[in-house]
Coordinates of C-alpha atoms in Angstrom, one line a residue:
Chain N
M1167 CA -76.6 47.6 18.5
S1168 CA -77.5 44.1 17.7
S1169 CA -79.2 43.7 21.1
S1170 CA -81.6 46.6 20.7
S1171 CA -85.1 45.6 19.8
P1172 CA -86.9 46.9 16.7
S1173 CA -89.4 48.8 18.7
N1174 CA -86.6 50.5 20.6
K1175 CA -85.0 51.5 17.3
E1176 CA -88.3 52.9 16.1
T1177 CA -88.6 55.2 19.1
V1178 CA -85.1 56.5 18.6
M1179 CA -85.8 57.1 14.9
R1180 CA -89.0 59.0 15.8
K1181 CA -87.3 61.2 18.3
V1182 CA -84.6 62.4 16.0
P1183 CA -86.0 65.3 14.0
L1184 CA -85.3 65.1 10.3
F1185 CA -83.1 68.2 10.0
S1186 CA -80.8 67.4 12.9
R1187 CA -79.1 64.7 10.7
M1188 CA -78.1 67.3 8.2
P1189 CA -74.9 69.2 9.1
I1190 CA -75.7 72.5 10.7
L1191 CA -73.7 75.1 8.8
P1192 CA -72.2 77.9 10.8
P1193 CA -73.0 81.5 9.9
S1194 CA -69.5 81.9 8.5
V1195 CA -70.8 79.7 5.6
T1196 CA -74.4 80.7 5.5
V1197 CA -74.0 84.5 5.5
P1198 CA -71.7 84.8 2.5
A1199 CA -73.5 82.0 0.7
S1200 CA -76.8 83.8 1.0
I1201 CA -75.3 87.1 -0.2
I1202 CA -73.9 85.2 -3.2
L1203 CA -77.2 83.5 -3.9
L1204 CA -79.0 86.9 -3.7
I1205 CA -76.6 88.4 -6.1
I1206 CA -77.0 85.5 -8.5
L1207 CA -80.7 85.8 -8.3
L1208 CA -80.7 89.5 -9.0
A1209 CA -78.2 89.1 -11.9
L1210 CA -80.5 86.4 -13.4
L1211 CA -83.7 88.4 -12.9
V1212 CA -82.4 91.8 -13.9
P1213 CA -84.0 91.8 -17.4
I1214 CA -87.4 91.2 -15.9
V1215 CA -87.0 93.5 -12.8
S1216 CA -85.4 96.5 -14.4
P1217 CA -87.3 98.7 -16.8
Y1218 CA -84.1 99.8 -18.4
D1219 CA -81.9 98.4 -21.1
A1220 CA -78.2 98.0 -20.3
L1221 CA -77.1 99.1 -23.7
R1222 CA -79.7 101.7 -24.9
Q1223 CA -78.2 105.2 -24.8
N1224 CA -80.5 108.0 -23.7
L1225 CA -78.6 111.3 -24.4
T1226 CA -81.3 113.4 -22.8
E1227 CA -80.7 111.8 -19.5
R1228 CA -76.9 111.9 -19.4
L1229 CA -75.2 111.8 -16.0
S1230 CA -78.4 112.2 -14.1
A1231 CA -78.0 112.1 -10.3
P1232 CA -79.1 109.1 -8.3
G1233 CA -82.8 109.4 -7.6
T1234 CA -86.1 107.7 -7.8
A1235 CA -86.0 107.1 -11.6
H1236 CA -82.4 105.9 -11.6
I1237 CA -81.3 104.5 -8.3
L1238 CA -77.6 105.0 -9.0
G1239 CA -78.0 107.7 -11.7
T1240 CA -77.0 107.3 -15.3
D1241 CA -73.6 107.3 -17.0
A1242 CA -72.1 109.6 -19.6
L1243 CA -74.3 108.0 -22.3
G1244 CA -77.5 108.1 -20.2
R1245 CA -77.6 104.4 -19.4
D1246 CA -79.0 103.3 -16.1
C1247 CA -76.1 102.4 -13.8
F1248 CA -77.9 100.1 -11.5
T1249 CA -79.1 97.9 -14.4
R1250 CA -75.7 97.9 -15.9
I1251 CA -74.1 96.8 -12.7
F1252 CA -76.2 93.7 -12.6
Y1253 CA -75.5 92.9 -16.3
G1254 CA -71.8 93.3 -15.5
T1255 CA -72.2 91.0 -12.5
R1256 CA -73.4 88.3 -14.9
I1257 CA -70.0 88.4 -16.6
S1258 CA -68.2 88.4 -13.2
L1259 CA -70.3 85.4 -12.0
F1260 CA -69.8 83.5 -15.3
V1261 CA -66.0 84.1 -15.1
A1262 CA -66.1 83.1 -11.4
L1263 CA -67.7 79.8 -12.2
I1264 CA -66.7 78.5 -15.7
P1265 CA -63.0 79.2 -16.0
T1266 CA -62.4 78.3 -12.4
A1267 CA -64.1 75.0 -12.9
F1268 CA -62.0 74.3 -15.9
A1269 CA -58.9 75.2 -14.0
V1270 CA -59.9 72.9 -11.2
L1271 CA -60.6 70.0 -13.6
I1272 CA -57.4 70.4 -15.5
G1273 CA -55.5 70.8 -12.2
M1274 CA -57.1 67.7 -10.8
A1275 CA -56.2 65.6 -13.9
A1276 CA -52.7 66.9 -14.0
G1277 CA -52.2 66.5 -10.2
I1278 CA -53.5 62.9 -10.2
A1279 CA -51.3 62.1 -13.2
A1280 CA -48.3 63.5 -11.5
A1281 CA -48.9 61.5 -8.3
F1282 CA -50.0 58.3 -10.0
F1283 CA -48.2 57.7 -13.3
G1284 CA -44.6 57.6 -12.4
K1285 CA -41.6 59.9 -12.5
A1286 CA -41.8 61.1 -16.1
A1287 CA -45.4 62.3 -15.7
D1288 CA -44.5 63.9 -12.4
A1289 CA -41.6 65.8 -13.9
L1290 CA -43.6 66.9 -16.9
V1291 CA -46.5 68.3 -14.8
T1292 CA -44.2 70.0 -12.3
W1293 CA -42.3 71.6 -15.2
L1294 CA -45.4 72.8 -16.9
S1295 CA -46.9 74.2 -13.7
D1296 CA -43.6 75.9 -12.9
V1297 CA -43.5 77.4 -16.3
T1298 CA -47.0 78.9 -16.1
L1299 CA -46.4 80.1 -12.5
A1300 CA -43.2 81.9 -13.6
F1301 CA -45.4 84.4 -15.5
P1302 CA -46.9 87.4 -13.9
G1303 CA -50.6 86.5 -14.5
M1304 CA -51.5 89.9 -16.0
L1305 CA -48.6 89.6 -18.6
L1306 CA -49.6 86.1 -19.5
A1307 CA -53.1 87.3 -20.1
M1308 CA -51.7 90.1 -22.3
V1309 CA -49.8 87.6 -24.5
I1310 CA -53.1 85.8 -24.9
M1311 CA -55.0 89.0 -25.6
Y1312 CA -52.3 89.8 -28.2
S1313 CA -52.9 86.6 -30.1
F1314 CA -56.7 86.1 -29.7
G1315 CA -57.9 89.7 -29.2
G1316 CA -59.8 91.0 -26.2
S1317 CA -62.7 88.6 -26.1
F1318 CA -64.5 86.4 -23.7
S1319 CA -62.7 83.2 -24.7
S1320 CA -59.3 84.9 -24.3
I1321 CA -60.3 85.7 -20.7
V1322 CA -61.4 82.2 -20.1
I1323 CA -58.1 80.8 -21.5
S1324 CA -56.0 83.3 -19.5
I1325 CA -57.7 82.4 -16.2
V1326 CA -57.4 78.7 -16.8
I1327 CA -53.6 79.0 -17.6
M1328 CA -53.1 81.3 -14.6
E1329 CA -54.8 79.0 -12.1
W1330 CA -54.3 75.4 -13.1
G1331 CA -50.7 75.1 -11.9
S1332 CA -51.1 75.8 -8.2
I1333 CA -54.2 73.6 -8.2
A1334 CA -52.3 70.8 -9.8
R1335 CA -49.6 71.1 -7.1
I1336 CA -52.0 70.8 -4.3
V1337 CA -53.9 68.0 -5.8
R1338 CA -50.7 66.1 -6.4
S1339 CA -49.6 66.3 -2.8
V1340 CA -53.1 65.4 -1.5
T1341 CA -53.3 62.5 -3.9
L1342 CA -49.9 61.3 -2.7
S1343 CA -51.2 61.2 0.9
I1344 CA -54.4 59.4 -0.3
L1345 CA -52.2 56.8 -2.0
E1346 CA -50.5 55.9 1.3
N1347 CA -53.8 54.5 2.7
E1348 CA -54.2 50.8 3.1
Y1349 CA -57.3 50.5 1.1
I1350 CA -55.3 51.6 -2.0
L1351 CA -52.8 48.8 -1.3
A1352 CA -55.7 46.4 -0.8
A1353 CA -57.4 47.5 -4.0
R1354 CA -54.1 47.1 -5.9
S1355 CA -53.4 43.7 -4.4
I1356 CA -56.7 42.3 -5.5
G1357 CA -56.0 43.6 -9.0
V1358 CA -58.3 46.6 -9.3
K1359 CA -57.3 48.5 -12.5
R1360 CA -55.5 51.8 -12.1
F1361 CA -58.3 53.7 -13.8
N1362 CA -60.8 52.2 -11.4
I1363 CA -58.7 53.1 -8.4
I1364 CA -58.6 56.7 -9.6
I1365 CA -62.4 56.8 -10.1
R1366 CA -63.5 54.9 -7.0
H1367 CA -60.9 55.8 -4.4
I1368 CA -58.9 58.8 -5.3
I1369 CA -61.4 61.3 -6.8
P1370 CA -64.1 60.8 -4.1
N1371 CA -61.4 61.5 -1.4
L1372 CA -60.3 64.6 -3.3
I1373 CA -63.7 66.2 -3.5
P1374 CA -63.5 68.2 -0.3
T1375 CA -60.1 69.6 -1.4
L1376 CA -61.5 70.4 -4.9
I1377 CA -64.5 72.2 -3.5
V1378 CA -62.2 74.3 -1.3
L1379 CA -59.8 75.0 -4.2
F1380 CA -62.7 76.0 -6.4
T1381 CA -64.1 78.5 -3.9
L1382 CA -60.7 79.9 -3.1
N1383 CA -59.8 80.5 -6.8
I1384 CA -63.1 82.3 -7.6
P1385 CA -62.0 85.7 -6.2
A1386 CA -58.8 85.5 -8.3
S1387 CA -60.9 84.8 -11.4
I1388 CA -63.2 87.7 -10.7
L1389 CA -60.3 90.0 -10.1
S1390 CA -58.4 89.0 -13.2
E1391 CA -61.4 89.6 -15.5
S1392 CA -62.2 93.0 -13.9
S1393 CA -58.6 94.1 -14.0
L1394 CA -58.2 93.1 -17.7
S1395 CA -61.4 94.8 -18.6
F1396 CA -60.3 97.9 -16.7
L1397 CA -57.1 98.0 -18.7
G1398 CA -59.1 97.9 -21.9
I1399 CA -57.8 94.5 -23.0
G1400 CA -60.6 92.3 -21.6
I1401 CA -64.3 92.6 -22.3
Q1402 CA -64.9 95.1 -25.1
P1403 CA -67.7 97.7 -25.3
P1404 CA -70.6 97.7 -25.9
E1405 CA -70.6 94.6 -23.7
V1406 CA -70.9 95.3 -20.0
S1407 CA -68.4 94.3 -17.4
L1408 CA -67.8 95.8 -13.9
G1409 CA -64.1 96.5 -14.6
L1410 CA -65.0 98.1 -17.9
M1411 CA -67.6 100.3 -16.2
V1412 CA -65.0 101.5 -13.7
N1413 CA -62.7 102.3 -16.7
E1414 CA -65.5 104.1 -18.6
S1415 CA -66.3 106.3 -15.5
R1416 CA -62.7 106.9 -14.6
T1417 CA -62.5 110.4 -16.1
L1418 CA -65.5 111.4 -14.0
L1419 CA -64.0 110.1 -10.8
F1420 CA -63.7 113.5 -9.1
N1421 CA -67.1 114.9 -10.4
K1422 CA -69.3 111.8 -10.2
P1423 CA -67.6 109.4 -7.8
H1424 CA -70.8 107.3 -7.5
L1425 CA -70.3 106.1 -11.1
V1426 CA -67.1 104.4 -10.0
L1427 CA -68.3 103.4 -6.6
G1428 CA -71.2 101.4 -7.9
P1429 CA -69.4 98.8 -10.0
A1430 CA -66.3 98.9 -7.7
G1431 CA -68.6 98.2 -4.7
M1432 CA -70.1 95.2 -6.5
I1433 CA -66.7 93.7 -7.3
M1434 CA -65.7 94.1 -3.7
L1435 CA -68.9 92.6 -2.4
L1436 CA -68.6 89.6 -4.7
V1437 CA -64.9 89.0 -4.0
L1438 CA -65.3 89.5 -0.2
S1439 CA -68.2 87.1 -0.1
F1440 CA -66.4 84.4 -2.0
N1441 CA -63.2 85.0 0.2
F1442 CA -65.3 84.6 3.4
L1443 CA -67.0 81.5 2.0
G1444 CA -63.7 79.9 0.9
D1445 CA -62.1 80.6 4.2
A1446 CA -65.0 79.1 6.1
L1447 CA -65.1 76.0 3.9
R1448 CA -61.4 75.5 4.2
D1449 CA -61.6 75.6 8.0
R1450 CA -64.4 73.1 7.9
F1451 CA -63.3 70.6 5.3
D1452 CA -59.7 70.8 4.5
Q1453 CA -56.9 72.4 6.5
E1454 CA -54.3 71.2 4.0
V1455 CA -55.0 73.7 1.3
Chain M
M38 CA -24.2 73.6 -2.3
P39 CA -25.5 71.0 -4.8
A40 CA -29.2 71.7 -3.8
L41 CA -28.8 75.2 -4.9
L42 CA -27.1 74.2 -8.1
R43 CA -30.0 71.8 -8.8
R44 CA -32.4 74.7 -8.1
F45 CA -30.5 76.9 -10.7
L46 CA -30.7 74.2 -13.3
G47 CA -34.4 73.9 -12.6
V48 CA -34.8 77.6 -13.2
V49 CA -33.0 77.4 -16.5
F50 CA -35.4 74.7 -17.7
V51 CA -38.4 76.7 -16.5
L52 CA -37.1 79.8 -18.3
L53 CA -36.6 77.7 -21.5
G54 CA -40.2 76.6 -21.1
V55 CA -41.4 80.2 -20.6
M56 CA -39.6 81.2 -23.7
L57 CA -41.1 78.4 -25.7
L58 CA -44.6 79.1 -24.4
I59 CA -44.4 82.8 -25.2
F60 CA -42.9 82.0 -28.6
I61 CA -45.7 79.6 -29.5
M62 CA -48.5 81.8 -28.1
L63 CA -47.4 84.9 -30.0
R64 CA -47.1 83.0 -33.3
I65 CA -50.5 81.2 -33.4
I66 CA -52.1 84.5 -34.5
P67 CA -53.9 84.3 -37.8
G68 CA -52.3 86.6 -40.4
D69 CA -48.7 87.6 -40.6
P70 CA -47.2 90.3 -38.3
V71 CA -45.7 92.2 -41.2
S72 CA -48.9 93.2 -42.9
V73 CA -50.3 94.3 -39.5
L74 CA -47.1 96.3 -39.0
L75 CA -47.1 98.0 -42.4
N76 CA -50.4 99.4 -43.6
E77 CA -52.7 97.2 -45.6
H78 CA -52.1 99.0 -48.9
V79 CA -48.5 98.3 -49.5
N80 CA -47.2 96.3 -52.4
P81 CA -46.3 92.6 -51.8
A82 CA -42.6 93.2 -52.6
T83 CA -42.3 95.6 -49.6
V84 CA -44.0 93.0 -47.3
E85 CA -41.6 90.4 -48.5
K86 CA -38.6 92.6 -48.0
M87 CA -39.7 93.4 -44.5
T88 CA -40.4 89.8 -43.6
E89 CA -37.0 88.9 -44.7
S90 CA -35.2 91.7 -42.8
L91 CA -37.1 90.6 -39.6
G92 CA -36.2 87.0 -40.2
L93 CA -39.8 86.0 -40.2
N94 CA -39.5 83.9 -43.4
K95 CA -37.3 81.3 -41.7
P96 CA -38.8 78.1 -40.2
L97 CA -40.1 78.5 -36.7
P98 CA -37.5 76.2 -34.9
E99 CA -34.7 78.2 -36.5
Q100 CA -36.4 81.5 -35.4
F101 CA -36.7 80.2 -31.9
F102 CA -33.1 79.0 -31.8
S103 CA -31.7 82.3 -33.0
Y104 CA -34.0 84.2 -30.6
L105 CA -32.6 82.0 -27.8
L106 CA -29.0 82.6 -28.8
G107 CA -29.7 86.3 -29.0
A108 CA -31.4 86.3 -25.5
L109 CA -28.4 84.7 -24.0
K110 CA -26.3 87.5 -25.3
G111 CA -28.8 90.1 -24.0
D112 CA -30.3 90.8 -27.4
L113 CA -34.1 90.5 -27.4
G114 CA -34.6 91.9 -30.9
K115 CA -35.8 95.3 -32.1
S116 CA -39.1 96.9 -31.3
Y117 CA -41.4 97.1 -34.4
Y118 CA -43.1 100.3 -33.2
M119 CA -40.5 102.2 -31.3
R120 CA -37.6 101.1 -33.6
K121 CA -35.2 100.6 -30.7
P122 CA -33.6 97.5 -29.3
V123 CA -36.0 95.8 -26.8
T124 CA -33.2 95.4 -24.2
A125 CA -32.6 99.1 -24.2
L126 CA -36.3 99.8 -23.7
I127 CA -36.5 97.3 -20.9
M128 CA -33.4 98.9 -19.2
E129 CA -35.1 102.3 -19.4
A130 CA -38.4 101.0 -17.9
F131 CA -37.2 98.5 -15.3
P132 CA -35.8 100.9 -12.7
Y133 CA -39.3 102.5 -12.4
T134 CA -41.0 99.1 -11.8
L135 CA -38.2 98.1 -9.4
L136 CA -38.6 101.3 -7.4
L137 CA -42.4 100.8 -7.3
T138 CA -42.2 97.1 -6.3
V139 CA -39.5 97.7 -3.6
L140 CA -41.5 100.6 -2.1
S141 CA -44.8 98.6 -2.1
A142 CA -43.1 95.5 -0.7
A143 CA -41.7 97.6 2.1
F144 CA -45.2 99.0 2.8
A145 CA -46.7 95.5 2.6
W146 CA -44.1 94.1 4.9
A147 CA -44.2 96.8 7.5
F148 CA -48.0 97.1 7.6
G149 CA -48.8 93.4 7.1
I150 CA -46.3 92.0 9.6
G151 CA -47.2 94.7 12.1
T152 CA -50.9 94.2 12.1
G153 CA -50.4 90.4 11.9
I154 CA -48.5 90.4 15.1
I155 CA -51.0 92.6 16.8
S156 CA -53.8 90.2 15.6
A157 CA -52.0 87.2 17.0
I158 CA -51.3 88.9 20.4
Y159 CA -54.8 90.1 20.8
N160 CA -56.3 86.9 19.4
N161 CA -60.1 87.1 19.3
R162 CA -60.2 90.4 20.9
L163 CA -61.1 93.8 19.3
P164 CA -57.8 94.7 17.7
D165 CA -57.7 91.2 16.2
Y166 CA -61.2 91.6 14.7
I167 CA -60.4 95.0 13.3
F168 CA -57.1 93.9 11.6
R169 CA -58.5 90.6 10.4
G170 CA -61.4 92.4 8.8
L171 CA -59.0 95.0 7.3
S172 CA -56.8 92.3 5.9
L173 CA -59.6 90.3 4.4
F174 CA -60.8 93.6 2.9
G175 CA -57.2 94.2 1.8
I176 CA -57.1 91.0 -0.3
S177 CA -60.6 91.5 -1.7
V178 CA -60.1 94.9 -3.4
P179 CA -58.6 95.0 -6.9
V180 CA -55.5 97.1 -7.3
F181 CA -57.3 99.6 -9.6
I182 CA -60.0 100.3 -7.0
V183 CA -57.4 100.9 -4.3
A184 CA -55.5 103.2 -6.7
L185 CA -58.7 105.2 -7.7
S186 CA -59.8 105.5 -4.0
L187 CA -56.3 106.8 -3.1
Q188 CA -56.5 109.3 -5.9
Y189 CA -60.0 110.4 -4.8
F190 CA -59.3 110.8 -1.1
I191 CA -55.6 111.6 -0.8
Y192 CA -55.2 113.8 -3.9
F193 CA -58.7 115.2 -4.5
K194 CA -60.2 115.5 -1.0
L195 CA -57.2 116.1 1.1
S196 CA -54.7 117.2 -1.6
L197 CA -51.8 115.6 0.3
L198 CA -49.9 113.9 -2.5
P199 CA -49.7 114.3 -6.3
L200 CA -52.2 112.7 -8.6
T201 CA -49.8 110.9 -10.9
Y202 CA -46.0 110.1 -10.9
N203 CA -43.9 113.2 -11.8
G204 CA -40.4 111.9 -11.0
S205 CA -40.4 112.8 -7.3
L206 CA -40.2 110.1 -4.6
Q207 CA -43.3 111.7 -3.0
S208 CA -45.4 111.0 -6.1
M209 CA -44.4 107.3 -5.8
I210 CA -46.1 106.9 -2.4
L211 CA -49.7 106.5 -3.6
P212 CA -48.7 104.0 -6.3
A213 CA -46.7 102.0 -3.8
I214 CA -49.6 101.9 -1.3
A215 CA -52.0 100.9 -4.1
L216 CA -49.8 98.1 -5.2
G217 CA -48.8 96.9 -1.7
W218 CA -52.4 96.9 -0.4
N219 CA -53.3 93.4 -1.4
S220 CA -50.0 91.9 -0.3
A221 CA -50.2 93.7 3.0
G222 CA -53.5 91.8 3.5
S223 CA -52.1 88.4 2.7
V224 CA -48.9 89.0 4.7
A225 CA -51.0 90.0 7.7
R226 CA -53.1 86.9 7.4
L227 CA -50.2 84.6 7.1
T228 CA -48.2 86.3 9.9
R229 CA -51.2 85.9 12.2
S230 CA -51.8 82.2 11.5
S231 CA -48.2 81.3 11.4
L232 CA -47.5 83.1 14.7
M233 CA -50.6 81.5 16.3
G234 CA -49.2 78.1 15.3
E235 CA -45.8 78.9 16.8
L236 CA -47.4 80.1 20.1
E237 CA -48.6 76.6 20.8
A238 CA -45.0 75.2 20.6
P239 CA -43.4 74.0 23.8
Y240 CA -40.5 76.4 23.5
I241 CA -42.9 79.3 24.1
D242 CA -43.9 77.7 27.4
T243 CA -40.2 77.3 28.2
A244 CA -39.5 80.9 27.5
R245 CA -42.5 81.9 29.7
A246 CA -41.2 79.6 32.5
K247 CA -37.9 81.4 32.3
G248 CA -39.6 84.6 33.2
L249 CA -40.3 86.3 29.8
T250 CA -43.7 87.9 29.4
T251 CA -45.9 86.5 26.7
R252 CA -45.1 89.5 24.5
Q253 CA -41.4 89.0 24.9
A254 CA -41.7 85.3 24.2
I255 CA -43.6 86.1 21.0
V256 CA -41.3 88.7 19.7
R257 CA -37.9 87.1 20.7
H258 CA -38.7 83.4 20.0
G259 CA -42.0 83.0 18.1
L260 CA -41.6 85.6 15.5
R261 CA -38.3 84.2 14.2
N262 CA -39.9 80.9 13.3
A263 CA -43.2 82.4 12.2
M264 CA -41.4 84.6 9.6
L265 CA -40.2 81.7 7.5
P266 CA -43.4 81.0 5.6
V267 CA -44.0 84.7 5.4
I268 CA -40.7 85.2 3.6
T269 CA -41.5 82.4 1.2
M270 CA -44.8 83.9 0.4
M271 CA -43.4 87.4 -0.2
A272 CA -41.2 85.9 -2.9
L273 CA -44.2 84.2 -4.5
Q274 CA -46.0 87.4 -4.3
L275 CA -43.4 89.1 -6.4
S276 CA -45.3 87.6 -9.3
S277 CA -48.7 89.1 -8.4
M278 CA -47.0 92.4 -7.5
L279 CA -45.5 92.6 -11.0
S280 CA -49.0 91.8 -12.3
G281 CA -50.4 94.6 -10.3
A282 CA -47.7 96.9 -11.4
V283 CA -49.2 96.8 -14.9
I284 CA -52.4 98.3 -13.6
T285 CA -50.7 100.7 -11.1
E286 CA -48.3 102.0 -13.7
S287 CA -51.2 102.6 -16.1
I288 CA -53.2 104.6 -13.5
F289 CA -50.4 106.7 -12.2
S290 CA -48.7 107.0 -15.6
I291 CA -45.4 105.5 -14.6
S292 CA -43.4 104.5 -17.6
G293 CA -42.3 101.1 -16.2
M294 CA -42.4 97.5 -17.5
G295 CA -46.2 97.2 -17.2
K296 CA -46.7 100.3 -19.3
L297 CA -44.2 99.0 -21.8
A298 CA -46.1 95.7 -22.1
L299 CA -49.4 97.4 -22.4
T300 CA -48.1 99.7 -25.1
A301 CA -46.7 96.5 -26.8
V302 CA -50.2 94.9 -26.8
Q303 CA -51.9 98.1 -28.0
T304 CA -49.4 98.7 -30.9
R305 CA -49.1 95.0 -31.7
D306 CA -45.4 95.1 -31.1
M307 CA -44.5 91.4 -30.8
P308 CA -40.7 91.6 -30.0
L309 CA -41.4 94.1 -27.3
L310 CA -44.1 92.1 -25.7
Q311 CA -42.1 88.9 -26.0
G312 CA -39.0 90.5 -24.4
T313 CA -40.9 92.2 -21.6
V314 CA -42.7 89.1 -20.6
L315 CA -39.6 87.0 -20.7
F316 CA -37.7 89.5 -18.6
M317 CA -40.4 89.6 -16.0
A318 CA -40.5 85.8 -15.8
F319 CA -36.7 85.9 -15.3
V320 CA -37.0 88.4 -12.5
I321 CA -39.7 86.3 -10.8
S322 CA -37.5 83.1 -11.0
M323 CA -34.6 85.0 -9.5
G324 CA -36.8 86.2 -6.7
N325 CA -37.8 82.6 -6.0
I326 CA -34.2 81.5 -5.8
L327 CA -33.4 84.4 -3.5
A328 CA -36.2 83.4 -1.2
D329 CA -34.8 79.9 -1.1
V330 CA -31.4 81.2 -0.2
I331 CA -32.7 83.5 2.5
N332 CA -34.8 80.7 4.0
T333 CA -31.7 78.4 4.0
I334 CA -29.8 81.0 5.9
L335 CA -32.5 81.6 8.4
D336 CA -33.6 78.0 9.0
P337 CA -30.8 75.6 9.9
R338 CA -33.2 72.6 9.3
L339 CA -33.1 73.3 5.6
R340 CA -29.3 73.1 5.5
V341 CA -29.1 69.3 5.8

């Protein structure tokens, strides 16, 4: 490289088009990612796009069939299903992102602590994660619902407690393998503080794992919220959630199956897209997870 | 076997932690359980009497300790709402959940392992794509949607099986499929990837060189090793299956553990909820130990 002249370098630079330096993502990433982006966009824009209110009841238009006025018809209280699905999707997306992110952050902190701060910390974290993993998730959530009531924050707490343990385990084992690298030994031997080693060497190397773990846990979060709301112990009416919508239309399953199919289809589309994306990201970045 | 003994000790500590966690979580509610239990308009003397008879006036550590001692003797307290011992209620409900879980595990195993093997044999050909798609679909559908779809198509459209559980084994088929659906998907995925990994191993080439067809080599040699992670995962899935059982039981009206827990939440029956959750955690821990033992028997490398 040192022998190449500046002019030579320039021609090389000019020949390489700008975008070829960016990684070309395979369709297994771009297709689910664009579906998710489209859903996010629709969920954000639904108050502007839709002429209907998700909560306003219109008893003269109860259970109208799908048609031009109401794309997916109306429910038993005359509310537009299509609009409600996208309001419900907002809850699903929120649950997909926020509690999962908390779980990843807590799992990361606990996993690093277990790998880095000696045997006592390791034993404590392992014990705590074993304890939370010994619960069937739905029952753990029920205990929390019992204490805090069926509310949004109860759902967030339940999801974090359900998911942090397995994340901490994986972060712990990945951190242990990072710690075996020579640059860690080098950093330690020149007296870099432990905190700085974590910030500058461990966390940056954990990021691919964390991204994959985040994406892979999103479907579980969405499913937990919709299942709890379906059982009637999650999001409470009049708020809108996809699981709750399925529950509200359950008695009409045999007469008006489209009322169940709409929200159910949206849950499946979301979960399937995130599952595809998580799989593709794992294959690309991190086989260990 | 000292390793197994250590494992048992570990489980004891985990169950202690579980008990402590439930105990704390159920007691951080604002307000006291007695006034919720009785109606609001009772005189304070009654509330006090009730509190005393339930042992709720003692300090928390003492309550925990007596609960722990009771649990060791199989006494989980008395249900507030149903006014029966919690242990008796659990023993009534558990057989239903056990039957449901065993049937759905059988379905998940048969269907998941079968399609996983076909996927691995026909790697990247049409059957593989079909079953891979199906298994990804399998893990992406919530239990309640599978259950409602089965009710719609199998009961309503085809009228093949009963709508809800009525005591017959036949009426347990739909709940079992509904609950096993997700697990079947993950079993199929793991079987496929694990078997694909084994197929690259040299002993498969040896088996082929000795004159076995690829299919024989896969079934006689590869499958044996490929099953080890699948068995571990099945034990771990016990937990998510019992979670799903809550939903399945509610949809098909089976009076099992999940229904019991749901009733406990709805009627604010603390001892019942506490006992049910503790019992389920116990079952899951036992399942994990069982998986360890089975794996040790199947894999000589773990016996060192």
